[in-house]
Structure formats: structure tokens, C-alpha cells
Amino acid sequence: MSVPYEAAYEPPESPEPASPEEHLERLLSRALNSFDLPDEAIRSLERSLAYDSSLHSAHHSAGMHRETYRHTWLLADGQAVTLWELVHNTGPGSAAQYELYLDEEEAGVATARLPLPPDTPAGELSVVLQQIPAPEPRHAYVPDDSADHARRLLRRAENPAGADRPGDDFARLLRSAFAHQITQAFGKSGISGETRLGFSLYEHAFLLFDGSEVSLWEVEHTATTDGRHMCEVYTSEHAARAAMARRARAFPTLRAR
């Protein structure tokens, strides 16, 4: 009889290591076949920038279990390298055993050799959780202290709190940023005398550890009572351009004070 994954699975180890290198060391130290992995592949992973893992598939029945994990590292040149980890307890003593493979097909061959019951009913076949490939990044990101850059950007924003200003949820999300790109946005703004007022619009695009992308839109301008520079930050380009237009319309009234 199959055992539900949620009830049977226990994480291999806790707490999780903090850095990509520590993840690699942990996997290599417990894998029975780590010596079979090419040295050049291991050396490339030692210079990785980020790490992510996910459960690829699992099977639990008759007191035995098998899980296959996908471990992916992001390298400095933008390439991704994946190791496939097979975890099972089909050996003597039912102790957990770990194996690592560079290729998904090799991991599949190793899985097929395990002495799991072949007569599992169709309704109790292994649960397969397939990770959807992330789309190609829209920006040419630069790995840097991006989380701190996001924190400083949000801290200097002077626009009042509201639906279009990034809140605490954005701040928490951007803690996982590890690369970013800043570009100046151009195009029609509908602002008369924009150059005289000194409006500039920038997109701060962030790449997160899960592969997702988040952008903040920064408006810098001098439409203030004393002509000083002011920074405002918005969650969308539309909101940022609308704020620029409002500031420009209000400028004559500000200077009249």
C-alpha cells in the first residue's frame, strides 16, 4: 500500500546550508557515488552564485521510499548546472542512501534498478512533481549586493504610502534578490517642460533566487518648492509616469508658495 508523500517524507537534513558551496559540500559528502562525478563539473559548481532545489518525483510503498531531487546552481556566466539526487531506503537495514547524477536519464536508469514493488496499482503510482522551466530573464543582470540596493532604494523613497508605493511585501520579496540592472526609461510622458523640471525615470529590475523578476520604478525630479532633488518609487511604470504628470501639473502652485 502506498503511503501519502506528505505523511511519509521527512527532509534529509535540517537546517539547510546558507550558501551554494555549502549545499554542494553537503550533497557530495553523503552521496555514495560522488567519486564518479567529473572533476570539471564539480569545480564549476564551486564558483556558483545561487542555488535552488525541488522534488522531481517520489514513490512510497510497502515501507520503502524513493525520491528524486533536482539541484540547480547558477554560474557567474549565466549558465545553470543541474545535479540529480536519488534518495532511497531499499538497501540493507532500510537506511537512507544517496546517489548523485549529472544526467536525468542516468538518474532514471538508477531508479529503475531499485527493488520497488512492480505490481503497484495504477491508482497508487508514484507522484511526479515536474518543475516548470523558468523563462529567460528579460534583463542583463549583474550579480551584486542587490538585496541591499533594493533596501536603500526603498528607504530613500519620499512618496506617501499608498497602493502604488512598494510596501512591506515588496521589501520582504526583494530580500532574495541576488542580481539587478538599472536602466533609464524614455518615451512619451505627456509632461510639458519635463527637461526644465528635471524629471528622470529609472527601472530597477531584480532577479530573485527562484528565477522570478521584479521591477521597481524610480522617479527623480526637482518639482519641489525649493528645487531640491526628490526620489519617489513605484511598483509599475504606469504609476510612475502618472506621478510625474501630477507633479508637473502641481509645479506652478508649488513655486507660488
XYZ file of N, CA and C in Angstrom:
771
model
N 0.848 -1.198 0.000
C 0.000 0.000 0.000
C 0.876 1.237 0.000
N 0.573 2.193 -0.865
C 1.368 3.415 -0.945
C 1.084 4.315 0.242
N 2.101 5.038 0.660
C 1.965 5.969 1.770
C 1.941 7.371 1.203
N 0.990 8.220 1.575
C 0.959 9.586 1.058
C 2.286 10.277 1.284
N 2.729 11.029 0.277
C 4.030 11.673 0.369
C 4.118 12.623 1.568
N 3.036 13.377 1.798
C 3.096 14.337 2.888
C 3.331 13.666 4.232
N 2.808 12.458 4.383
C 2.928 11.777 5.671
C 4.250 11.054 5.818
N 4.807 10.562 4.689
C 5.983 9.717 4.782
C 7.287 10.473 4.655
N 7.276 11.573 3.922
C 8.530 12.250 3.634
C 9.033 13.050 4.821
N 10.322 12.943 5.079
C 10.994 13.779 6.051
C 12.202 14.386 5.367
N 12.431 15.696 5.492
C 13.579 16.319 4.835
C 14.869 15.617 5.210
N 15.802 15.464 4.233
C 17.045 14.747 4.507
C 17.867 15.348 5.636
N 17.808 16.683 5.767
C 18.688 17.303 6.747
C 18.168 18.687 7.080
N 18.343 19.141 8.304
C 17.879 20.461 8.718
C 18.823 20.983 9.796
N 19.121 22.299 9.808
C 18.651 23.293 8.871
C 19.415 23.256 7.549
N 18.908 23.951 6.510
C 19.555 23.988 5.214
C 20.807 24.858 5.265
N 21.864 24.456 4.562
C 23.047 25.309 4.477
C 22.709 26.634 3.824
N 23.514 27.651 4.116
C 23.179 29.001 3.670
C 23.697 29.327 2.281
N 24.853 28.796 1.884
C 25.474 29.201 0.632
C 25.433 28.079 -0.401
N 25.575 28.422 -1.700
C 25.612 27.387 -2.740
C 26.741 26.379 -2.519
N 27.898 26.871 -2.043
C 29.021 25.968 -1.813
C 28.721 24.965 -0.705
N 28.028 25.409 0.336
C 27.687 24.501 1.438
C 26.680 23.443 0.991
N 25.750 23.830 0.120
C 24.817 22.853 -0.434
C 25.581 21.780 -1.202
N 26.535 22.213 -2.018
C 27.321 21.266 -2.808
C 28.112 20.328 -1.912
N 28.765 20.865 -0.902
C 29.561 20.044 0.011
C 28.682 19.015 0.722
N 27.492 19.425 1.125
C 26.593 18.504 1.820
C 26.199 17.346 0.909
N 25.841 17.656 -0.358
C 25.424 16.615 -1.294
C 26.561 15.648 -1.600
N 27.759 16.177 -1.819
C 28.895 15.328 -2.155
C 29.309 14.449 -0.976
N 29.201 14.994 0.234
C 29.658 14.246 1.405
C 28.792 13.021 1.693
N 27.517 13.047 1.296
C 26.649 11.920 1.623
C 26.375 11.000 0.436
N 26.751 11.423 -0.782
C 26.489 10.602 -1.965
C 27.452 9.414 -2.025
N 26.917 8.214 -2.264
C 27.744 7.015 -2.340
C 28.608 6.992 -3.588
N 28.196 7.714 -4.634
C 28.912 7.663 -5.913
C 29.500 9.006 -6.304
N 29.808 9.860 -5.333
C 30.312 11.196 -5.661
C 31.623 11.139 -6.436
N 32.405 10.084 -6.244
C 33.689 9.955 -6.953
C 33.500 9.740 -8.450
N 32.282 9.386 -8.885
C 32.023 9.183 -10.310
C 31.753 10.482 -11.059
N 31.511 11.571 -10.348
C 31.198 12.836 -10.998
C 32.462 13.472 -11.559
N 32.397 14.051 -12.760
C 33.578 14.677 -13.375
C 34.111 15.826 -12.524
N 35.436 15.879 -12.405
C 36.053 16.931 -11.595
C 35.735 18.319 -12.126
N 35.694 18.480 -13.461
C 35.458 19.808 -14.022
C 34.055 20.324 -13.685
N 33.089 19.407 -13.620
C 31.731 19.805 -13.259
C 31.682 20.286 -11.813
N 32.372 19.587 -10.925
C 32.396 19.981 -9.517
C 33.094 21.321 -9.349
N 34.195 21.515 -10.077
C 34.923 22.786 -9.962
C 34.061 23.964 -10.421
N 33.265 23.759 -11.453
C 32.409 24.847 -11.936
C 31.351 25.221 -10.901
N 30.843 24.233 -10.169
C 29.824 24.498 -9.165
C 30.394 25.222 -7.948
N 31.679 25.099 -7.716
C 32.298 25.766 -6.575
C 32.326 27.279 -6.748
N 32.080 27.761 -7.962
C 32.069 29.202 -8.230
C 30.657 29.694 -8.544
N 29.655 29.004 -8.054
C 28.267 29.355 -8.362
C 27.799 30.555 -7.543
N 26.762 31.210 -8.077
C 26.221 32.411 -7.442
C 24.959 32.130 -6.633
N 24.179 31.136 -7.069
C 22.903 30.864 -6.407
C 22.572 29.389 -6.539
N 21.672 28.931 -5.681
C 21.308 27.516 -5.627
C 19.809 27.383 -5.422
N 19.227 26.350 -6.049
C 17.805 26.057 -5.855
C 17.612 24.559 -5.963
N 16.629 24.018 -5.238
C 16.344 22.592 -5.307
C 14.845 22.371 -5.298
N 14.415 21.243 -5.858
C 12.996 20.908 -5.874
C 12.847 19.401 -5.955
N 11.728 18.912 -5.461
C 11.396 17.496 -5.576
C 10.910 17.234 -7.000
N 11.574 16.299 -7.683
C 11.211 15.982 -9.073
C 10.181 14.858 -9.135
N 10.373 13.798 -8.351
C 9.405 12.702 -8.299
C 9.599 11.920 -7.012
N 8.577 11.113 -6.649
C 8.654 10.341 -5.406
C 7.794 9.100 -5.513
N 8.184 8.062 -4.757
C 7.416 6.814 -4.697
C 7.537 6.253 -3.287
N 6.403 5.894 -2.677
C 6.387 5.325 -1.334
C 5.435 4.135 -1.317
N 5.926 2.968 -0.940
C 5.043 1.806 -0.800
C 5.764 0.708 -0.038
N 4.982 -0.106 0.684
C 5.496 -1.280 1.397
C 6.688 -0.967 2.281
N 6.660 0.189 2.932
C 7.740 0.553 3.839
C 8.989 1.065 3.160
N 9.018 1.095 1.838
C 10.168 1.602 1.103
C 9.802 2.928 0.442
N 10.829 3.764 0.271
C 10.582 5.049 -0.365
C 11.715 5.383 -1.329
N 11.384 6.238 -2.271
C 12.355 6.735 -3.236
C 11.955 8.153 -3.630
N 12.915 9.085 -3.562
C 12.691 10.442 -4.029
C 13.814 10.846 -4.966
N 13.487 11.634 -5.952
C 14.479 12.200 -6.856
C 14.384 13.719 -6.758
N 15.521 14.336 -6.465
C 15.579 15.789 -6.310
C 16.396 16.404 -7.443
N 15.983 17.586 -7.812
C 16.704 18.360 -8.828
C 17.408 19.516 -8.126
N 18.755 19.533 -8.163
C 19.553 20.585 -7.542
C 20.205 21.402 -8.656
N 19.958 22.704 -8.673
C 20.445 23.555 -9.757
C 21.252 24.711 -9.191
N 22.396 24.969 -9.818
C 23.267 26.084 -9.457
C 23.338 27.068 -10.617
N 23.335 28.363 -10.302
C 23.516 29.415 -11.300
C 24.972 29.854 -11.275
N 25.640 29.776 -12.437
C 27.051 30.138 -12.528
C 27.212 31.612 -12.889
N 28.425 32.109 -12.745
C 28.692 33.529 -12.994
C 28.473 33.918 -14.447
N 28.607 32.972 -15.366
C 28.414 33.282 -16.789
C 26.957 33.162 -17.220
N 26.049 32.953 -16.270
C 24.635 32.866 -16.590
C 24.135 31.464 -16.873
N 25.026 30.490 -16.952
C 24.612 29.114 -17.210
C 24.118 28.449 -15.931
N 23.285 27.435 -16.119
C 22.761 26.666 -14.990
C 23.241 25.223 -15.108
N 23.684 24.661 -13.999
C 24.146 23.272 -13.945
C 23.275 22.527 -12.941
N 22.810 21.337 -13.342
C 21.894 20.561 -12.505
C 22.497 19.218 -12.117
N 22.327 18.845 -10.852
C 22.634 17.507 -10.370
C 21.321 16.856 -9.935
N 21.197 15.565 -10.243
C 20.002 14.808 -9.880
C 20.351 13.884 -8.720
N 19.642 14.046 -7.605
C 19.917 13.250 -6.407
C 18.824 12.203 -6.213
N 19.251 10.958 -6.112
C 18.346 9.838 -5.842
C 18.491 9.449 -4.380
N 17.386 9.446 -3.633
C 17.380 9.088 -2.216
C 16.422 7.916 -2.038
N 16.881 6.831 -1.393
C 16.017 5.661 -1.207
C 16.463 4.867 0.014
N 15.608 3.964 0.469
C 15.923 3.121 1.626
C 15.744 1.641 1.287
N 16.086 1.279 0.042
C 15.889 -0.112 -0.398
C 17.084 -1.002 -0.092
N 18.134 -0.446 0.539
C 19.304 -1.256 0.851
C 19.174 -1.975 2.175
N 20.222 -2.686 2.586
C 20.200 -3.416 3.864
C 19.959 -2.477 5.040
N 19.094 -2.881 5.936
C 18.807 -2.076 7.114
C 17.859 -0.926 6.882
N 17.419 -0.762 5.650
C 16.484 0.312 5.286
C 17.025 1.706 5.599
N 18.355 1.848 5.659
C 18.940 3.166 5.896
C 18.883 3.984 4.612
N 18.734 5.289 4.773
C 18.676 6.165 3.608
C 20.012 6.152 2.868
N 19.953 6.029 1.562
C 21.135 6.056 0.705
C 20.965 7.170 -0.323
N 22.090 7.811 -0.681
C 22.064 8.967 -1.567
C 22.987 8.722 -2.760
N 22.506 9.086 -3.938
C 23.296 8.963 -5.159
C 23.123 10.236 -5.977
N 24.181 10.652 -6.682
C 24.152 11.871 -7.487
C 24.463 11.548 -8.948
N 23.739 12.235 -9.852
C 23.942 12.034 -11.283
C 23.894 13.378 -12.004
N 24.727 13.491 -13.055
C 24.743 14.706 -13.852
C 23.610 14.746 -14.860
N 23.071 13.588 -15.199
C 22.086 13.485 -16.260
C 20.782 12.898 -15.712
N 19.657 13.444 -16.133
C 18.364 12.941 -15.671
C 18.139 11.502 -16.127
N 18.637 11.166 -17.329
C 18.463 9.807 -17.834
C 19.239 8.813 -16.989
N 20.460 9.173 -16.562
C 21.237 8.288 -15.701
C 20.521 8.068 -14.366
N 19.927 9.148 -13.835
C 19.173 9.003 -12.589
C 17.974 8.082 -12.792
N 17.355 8.143 -13.975
C 16.231 7.270 -14.269
C 16.641 5.812 -14.354
N 17.809 5.555 -14.949
C 18.314 4.185 -15.028
C 18.583 3.636 -13.634
N 19.197 4.457 -12.783
C 19.462 4.030 -11.405
C 18.168 3.773 -10.653
N 17.163 4.578 -10.903
C 15.864 4.399 -10.252
C 15.223 3.080 -10.664
N 15.347 2.732 -11.947
C 14.735 1.501 -12.451
C 15.352 0.253 -11.819
N 16.574 0.346 -11.318
C 17.244 -0.815 -10.718
C 16.799 -1.061 -9.278
N 16.084 -0.113 -8.683
C 15.690 -0.271 -7.286
C 14.628 -1.360 -7.143
N 14.696 -2.138 -6.065
C 13.739 -3.245 -5.870
C 12.407 -2.775 -5.311
N 11.766 -1.875 -6.035
C 10.448 -1.420 -5.616
C 9.389 -2.353 -6.182
N 8.256 -2.514 -5.490
C 7.218 -3.448 -5.952
C 6.768 -3.118 -7.374
N 6.816 -4.096 -8.295
C 6.424 -3.826 -9.675
C 4.926 -3.843 -9.899
N 4.169 -4.356 -8.920
C 2.733 -4.518 -9.117
C 1.923 -3.452 -8.395
N 2.459 -2.242 -8.323
C 1.730 -1.157 -7.693
C 0.500 -0.827 -8.520
N -0.696 -0.793 -7.920
C -1.906 -0.449 -8.672
C -1.783 0.898 -9.344
N -2.477 1.042 -10.471
C -2.366 2.266 -11.261
C -2.740 3.498 -10.459
N -3.710 3.330 -9.543
C -4.137 4.476 -8.756
C -3.149 4.878 -7.692
N -2.095 4.060 -7.503
C -1.120 4.353 -6.456
C 0.283 4.481 -7.017
N 0.384 4.876 -8.283
C 1.692 5.062 -8.893
C 2.394 6.264 -8.277
N 3.694 6.342 -8.535
C 4.495 7.411 -7.959
C 3.930 8.772 -8.316
N 3.981 9.668 -7.340
C 3.594 11.046 -7.582
C 4.764 11.756 -8.244
N 4.518 12.421 -9.349
C 5.570 13.127 -10.068
C 5.276 14.617 -10.025
N 6.187 15.377 -9.461
C 6.073 16.825 -9.419
C 7.122 17.393 -10.354
N 6.692 17.886 -11.508
C 7.621 18.369 -12.520
C 7.813 19.872 -12.383
N 9.038 20.300 -12.277
C 9.336 21.716 -12.188
C 9.225 22.347 -13.567
N 8.459 23.435 -13.682
C 8.299 24.129 -14.955
C 9.514 25.004 -15.194
N 10.171 24.884 -16.359
C 11.351 25.705 -16.629
C 11.017 27.186 -16.562
N 11.897 27.949 -15.928
C 11.673 29.389 -15.831
C 11.985 30.055 -17.164
N 11.261 31.107 -17.543
C 11.544 31.799 -18.796
C 12.891 32.496 -18.743
N 13.410 32.817 -19.914
C 14.678 33.522 -19.985
C 14.528 34.906 -19.356
N 15.516 35.373 -18.583
C 15.434 36.700 -17.970
C 15.299 37.793 -19.024
N 14.541 38.836 -18.704
C 14.327 39.931 -19.641
C 15.479 40.917 -19.628
N 16.332 40.864 -18.617
C 17.382 41.860 -18.469
C 18.756 41.196 -18.387
N 19.775 42.004 -18.647
C 21.164 41.543 -18.497
C 21.594 41.899 -17.077
N 21.383 40.984 -16.158
C 21.597 41.274 -14.748
C 23.071 41.210 -14.377
N 23.403 41.980 -13.331
C 24.755 41.981 -12.773
C 24.668 41.475 -11.337
N 25.285 40.330 -11.017
C 25.286 39.844 -9.621
C 25.978 40.846 -8.722
N 25.331 41.230 -7.658
C 25.860 42.247 -6.763
C 25.118 42.135 -5.435
N 25.368 43.100 -4.566
C 24.646 43.134 -3.292
C 23.271 43.733 -3.562
N 22.461 42.988 -4.340
C 21.213 43.538 -4.865
C 20.148 43.709 -3.788
N 20.120 42.827 -2.813
C 19.144 42.968 -1.738
C 19.370 44.273 -0.976
N 20.638 44.630 -0.752
C 20.935 45.881 -0.055
C 20.599 47.071 -0.941
N 20.825 46.941 -2.253
C 20.451 48.021 -3.177
C 18.945 48.266 -3.114
N 18.151 47.203 -3.095
C 16.698 47.345 -3.008
C 16.300 48.010 -1.694
N 16.950 47.627 -0.614
C 16.633 48.217 0.693
C 16.912 49.715 0.685
N 18.060 50.131 0.119
C 18.402 51.552 0.095
C 17.471 52.338 -0.824
N 17.066 51.713 -1.935
C 16.131 52.372 -2.850
C 14.795 52.640 -2.163
N 14.277 51.648 -1.462
C 13.001 51.819 -0.778
C 13.112 52.824 0.374
N 14.267 52.879 1.004
C 14.441 53.774 2.148
C 14.449 55.244 1.725
N 14.987 55.522 0.530
C 15.058 56.926 0.120
C 13.802 57.418 -0.611
N 12.827 56.538 -0.826
C 11.585 56.942 -1.481
C 10.810 57.901 -0.578
N 10.360 59.034 -1.151
C 9.661 60.058 -0.380
C 8.184 60.147 -0.698
N 7.701 59.388 -1.679
C 6.281 59.448 -1.986
C 5.477 58.811 -0.856
N 4.282 59.326 -0.589
C 3.475 58.818 0.535
C 3.037 57.379 0.316
N 2.777 56.689 1.397
C 2.319 55.300 1.324
C 0.993 55.233 0.583
N 0.845 54.197 -0.219
C -0.373 54.021 -0.997
C -0.299 52.755 -1.809
N -1.294 52.554 -2.652
C -1.371 51.315 -3.434
C -0.225 51.177 -4.418
N 0.313 52.308 -4.895
C 1.349 52.262 -5.930
C 2.763 52.344 -5.376
N 2.905 52.577 -4.070
C 4.236 52.597 -3.461
C 4.541 51.219 -2.894
N 5.741 50.673 -3.132
C 6.085 49.340 -2.600
C 5.958 49.309 -1.075
N 5.310 48.262 -0.587
C 5.122 48.130 0.848
C 6.010 47.065 1.453
N 5.626 46.573 2.610
C 6.430 45.579 3.322
C 6.543 44.269 2.544
N 5.491 43.945 1.764
C 5.547 42.702 0.995
C 6.638 42.750 -0.056
N 6.802 43.909 -0.690
C 7.877 44.068 -1.663
C 9.240 44.007 -0.977
N 9.335 44.649 0.173
C 10.603 44.653 0.907
C 11.028 43.236 1.267
N 10.072 42.414 1.724
C 10.400 41.030 2.064
C 10.780 40.240 0.822
N 10.063 40.448 -0.269
C 10.339 39.719 -1.503
C 11.738 40.013 -2.022
N 12.149 41.270 -1.948
C 13.434 41.679 -2.516
C 14.626 41.290 -1.649
N 14.371 40.722 -0.486
C 15.493 40.215 0.316
C 16.182 39.049 -0.378
N 15.484 38.377 -1.312
C 16.082 37.247 -2.020
C 16.673 37.651 -3.366
N 16.796 38.962 -3.622
C 17.408 39.419 -4.875
C 18.919 39.208 -4.822
N 19.488 38.669 -5.891
C 20.943 38.472 -5.924
C 21.587 39.113 -7.153
N 20.792 39.705 -8.042
C 21.325 40.406 -9.205
C 20.313 41.466 -9.613
N 20.802 42.567 -10.236
C 19.890 43.618 -10.654
C 20.466 44.390 -11.824
N 19.611 45.170 -12.451
C 20.015 46.049 -13.552
C 19.219 47.344 -13.450
N 19.905 48.474 -13.650
C 19.267 49.788 -13.626
C 19.310 50.364 -15.035
N 18.171 50.755 -15.573
C 18.099 51.374 -16.906
C 17.212 52.601 -16.834
N 17.575 53.611 -17.612
C 16.745 54.806 -17.684
C 15.641 54.584 -18.698
N 14.426 54.908 -18.315
C 13.272 54.710 -19.189
C 12.965 56.012 -19.918
N 12.786 55.904 -21.224
C 12.446 57.063 -22.032
C 11.050 56.874 -22.613
N 10.677 57.712 -23.542
C 9.359 57.605 -24.156
C 8.485 58.783 -23.792
N 7.347 58.861 -24.443
C 6.442 59.981 -24.233
C 5.854 59.938 -22.829
N 5.938 61.063 -22.147
C 5.404 61.128 -20.788
C 4.208 62.055 -20.677
N 3.994 62.890 -21.676
C 2.877 63.825 -21.610
C 3.124 64.964 -20.650
N 4.409 65.225 -20.308
C 4.739 66.289 -19.359
C 5.313 67.474 -20.120
N 4.679 68.595 -19.997
C 5.170 69.803 -20.648
C 6.323 70.375 -19.833
N 7.425 70.682 -20.516
C 8.567 71.258 -19.810
C 9.281 70.267 -18.926
N 9.269 68.964 -19.314
C 9.866 67.923 -18.466
C 11.335 68.180 -18.214
N 12.075 68.609 -19.272
C 13.510 68.847 -19.128
C 13.774 69.964 -18.136
N 12.984 71.048 -18.211
C 13.165 72.173 -17.303
C 12.948 71.758 -15.857
N 11.995 70.883 -15.645
C 11.707 70.449 -14.287
C 12.678 69.383 -13.799
N 13.400 68.754 -14.694
C 14.383 67.766 -14.275
C 13.802 66.445 -13.863
N 12.889 65.890 -14.680
C 12.319 64.572 -14.410
C 13.188 63.473 -15.026
N 13.414 62.404 -14.279
C 14.099 61.209 -14.793
C 13.379 59.979 -14.259
N 13.268 58.960 -15.108
C 12.585 57.723 -14.729
C 13.539 56.555 -14.926
N 13.686 55.718 -13.905
C 14.594 54.575 -13.954
C 13.844 53.297 -13.579
N 14.193 52.219 -14.271
C 13.698 50.905 -13.884
C 14.800 50.169 -13.133
N 14.491 49.710 -11.941
C 15.402 48.869 -11.163
C 14.846 47.447 -11.227
N 15.454 46.609 -12.056
C 14.981 45.236 -12.239
C 15.818 44.301 -11.369
N 15.155 43.394 -10.646
C 15.828 42.480 -9.727
C 15.552 41.039 -10.129
N 16.582 40.206 -10.050
C 16.452 38.762 -10.279
C 16.493 38.068 -8.929
N 15.451 37.269 -8.639
C 15.343 36.590 -7.354
C 15.881 35.169 -7.448
N 16.104 34.555 -6.285
C 16.693 33.219 -6.249
C 15.821 32.173 -6.932
N 14.507 32.369 -6.958
C 13.632 31.397 -7.600
C 13.519 31.602 -9.105
N 14.285 32.546 -9.664
C 14.264 32.809 -11.096
C 13.261 33.853 -11.530
N 12.429 34.330 -10.634
C 11.446 35.346 -10.988
C 12.090 36.727 -11.014
N 11.403 37.667 -11.667
C 11.909 39.027 -11.830
C 10.908 40.025 -11.272
N 11.435 41.045 -10.606
C 10.609 42.099 -10.022
C 11.243 43.436 -10.374
N 10.423 44.399 -10.780
C 10.919 45.733 -11.113
C 10.289 46.788 -10.226
N 11.109 47.756 -9.830
C 10.647 48.964 -9.170
C 10.974 50.144 -10.083
N 10.114 51.163 -10.066
C 10.271 52.313 -10.957
C 10.533 53.551 -10.117
N 11.706 54.155 -10.340
C 12.149 55.309 -9.563
C 11.995 56.590 -10.376
N 11.345 57.576 -9.768
C 11.208 58.905 -10.369
C 12.091 59.871 -9.586
N 12.998 60.544 -10.301
C 13.797 61.606 -9.700
C 13.383 62.919 -10.352
N 13.151 63.943 -9.543
C 12.690 65.203 -10.120
C 13.044 66.368 -9.201
N 12.872 67.577 -9.733
C 13.111 68.801 -8.971
C 11.844 69.639 -8.876
N 10.689 69.018 -9.054
C 9.408 69.732 -8.948
C 9.034 69.884 -7.487
N 9.869 70.601 -6.740
C 9.672 70.820 -5.310
C 9.704 72.315 -5.021
N 9.284 72.689 -3.842
C 9.208 74.119 -3.509
C 10.565 74.799 -3.534
N 11.625 74.085 -3.155
C 12.951 74.684 -3.103
C 13.871 74.214 -4.215
N 13.350 73.455 -5.164
C 14.152 72.998 -6.297
C 15.086 71.847 -5.990
N 14.968 71.254 -4.802
C 15.850 70.135 -4.467
C 15.413 68.866 -5.196
N 16.331 67.912 -5.311
C 16.020 66.630 -5.931
C 15.175 65.778 -4.980
N 14.195 65.088 -5.542
C 13.309 64.232 -4.759
C 13.220 62.875 -5.438
N 13.181 61.813 -4.643
C 13.098 60.441 -5.162
C 11.762 59.836 -4.765
N 11.070 59.246 -5.738
C 9.835 58.512 -5.488
C 9.960 57.138 -6.148
N 9.374 56.123 -5.549
C 9.473 54.752 -6.052
C 8.081 54.164 -6.180
N 7.825 53.505 -7.322
C 6.508 52.951 -7.614
C 6.634 51.499 -8.089
N 5.514 50.797 -8.015
C 5.510 49.369 -8.356
C 5.318 49.110 -9.842
N 4.973 50.127 -10.630
C 4.773 49.935 -12.065
C 5.195 51.184 -12.823
N 5.517 51.018 -14.102
C 5.880 52.154 -14.943
C 4.687 53.097 -15.110
N 3.498 52.519 -15.254
C 2.301 53.354 -15.423
C 2.105 54.270 -14.216
N 2.241 53.716 -13.015
C 2.072 54.529 -11.809
C 3.147 55.600 -11.708
N 4.377 55.273 -12.105
C 5.469 56.236 -12.038
C 5.236 57.395 -13.006
N 4.808 57.088 -14.232
C 4.573 58.160 -15.215
C 3.368 59.017 -14.815
N 2.359 58.396 -14.216
C 1.210 59.161 -13.735
C 1.634 60.126 -12.628
N 2.542 59.684 -11.758
C 3.040 60.545 -10.685
C 3.845 61.708 -11.255
N 4.627 61.460 -12.310
C 5.381 62.527 -12.964
C 4.431 63.585 -13.518
N 3.363 63.145 -14.142
C 2.395 64.084 -14.707
C 1.729 64.916 -13.611
N 1.395 64.274 -12.477
C 0.780 65.013 -11.373
C 1.733 66.055 -10.816
N 2.988 65.669 -10.644
C 3.979 66.609 -10.119
C 4.149 67.799 -11.048
N 4.170 67.554 -12.357
C 4.349 68.636 -13.317
C 3.165 69.604 -13.287
N 1.949 69.059 -13.151
C 0.761 69.923 -13.107
C 0.738 70.770 -11.836
N 1.235 70.194 -10.744
C 1.217 70.904 -9.465
C 2.384 71.864 -9.303
N 3.353 71.820 -10.206
C 4.585 72.607 -10.056
C 4.326 74.107 -9.970
N 3.494 74.697 -10.817
C 3.267 76.152 -10.694
C 2.726 76.553 -9.333
N 1.847 75.767 -8.760
C 1.292 76.056 -7.440
C 2.369 75.956 -6.359
N 3.267 74.955 -6.498
C 4.342 74.814 -5.511
C 5.257 76.023 -5.502
N 5.634 76.504 -6.681
C 6.563 77.618 -6.763
C 5.929 78.949 -6.323
N 4.588 79.000 -6.366
C 3.893 80.228 -5.970
C 3.820 80.380 -4.465
N 4.133 79.317 -3.731
C 4.025 79.393 -2.268
C 5.145 80.234 -1.660
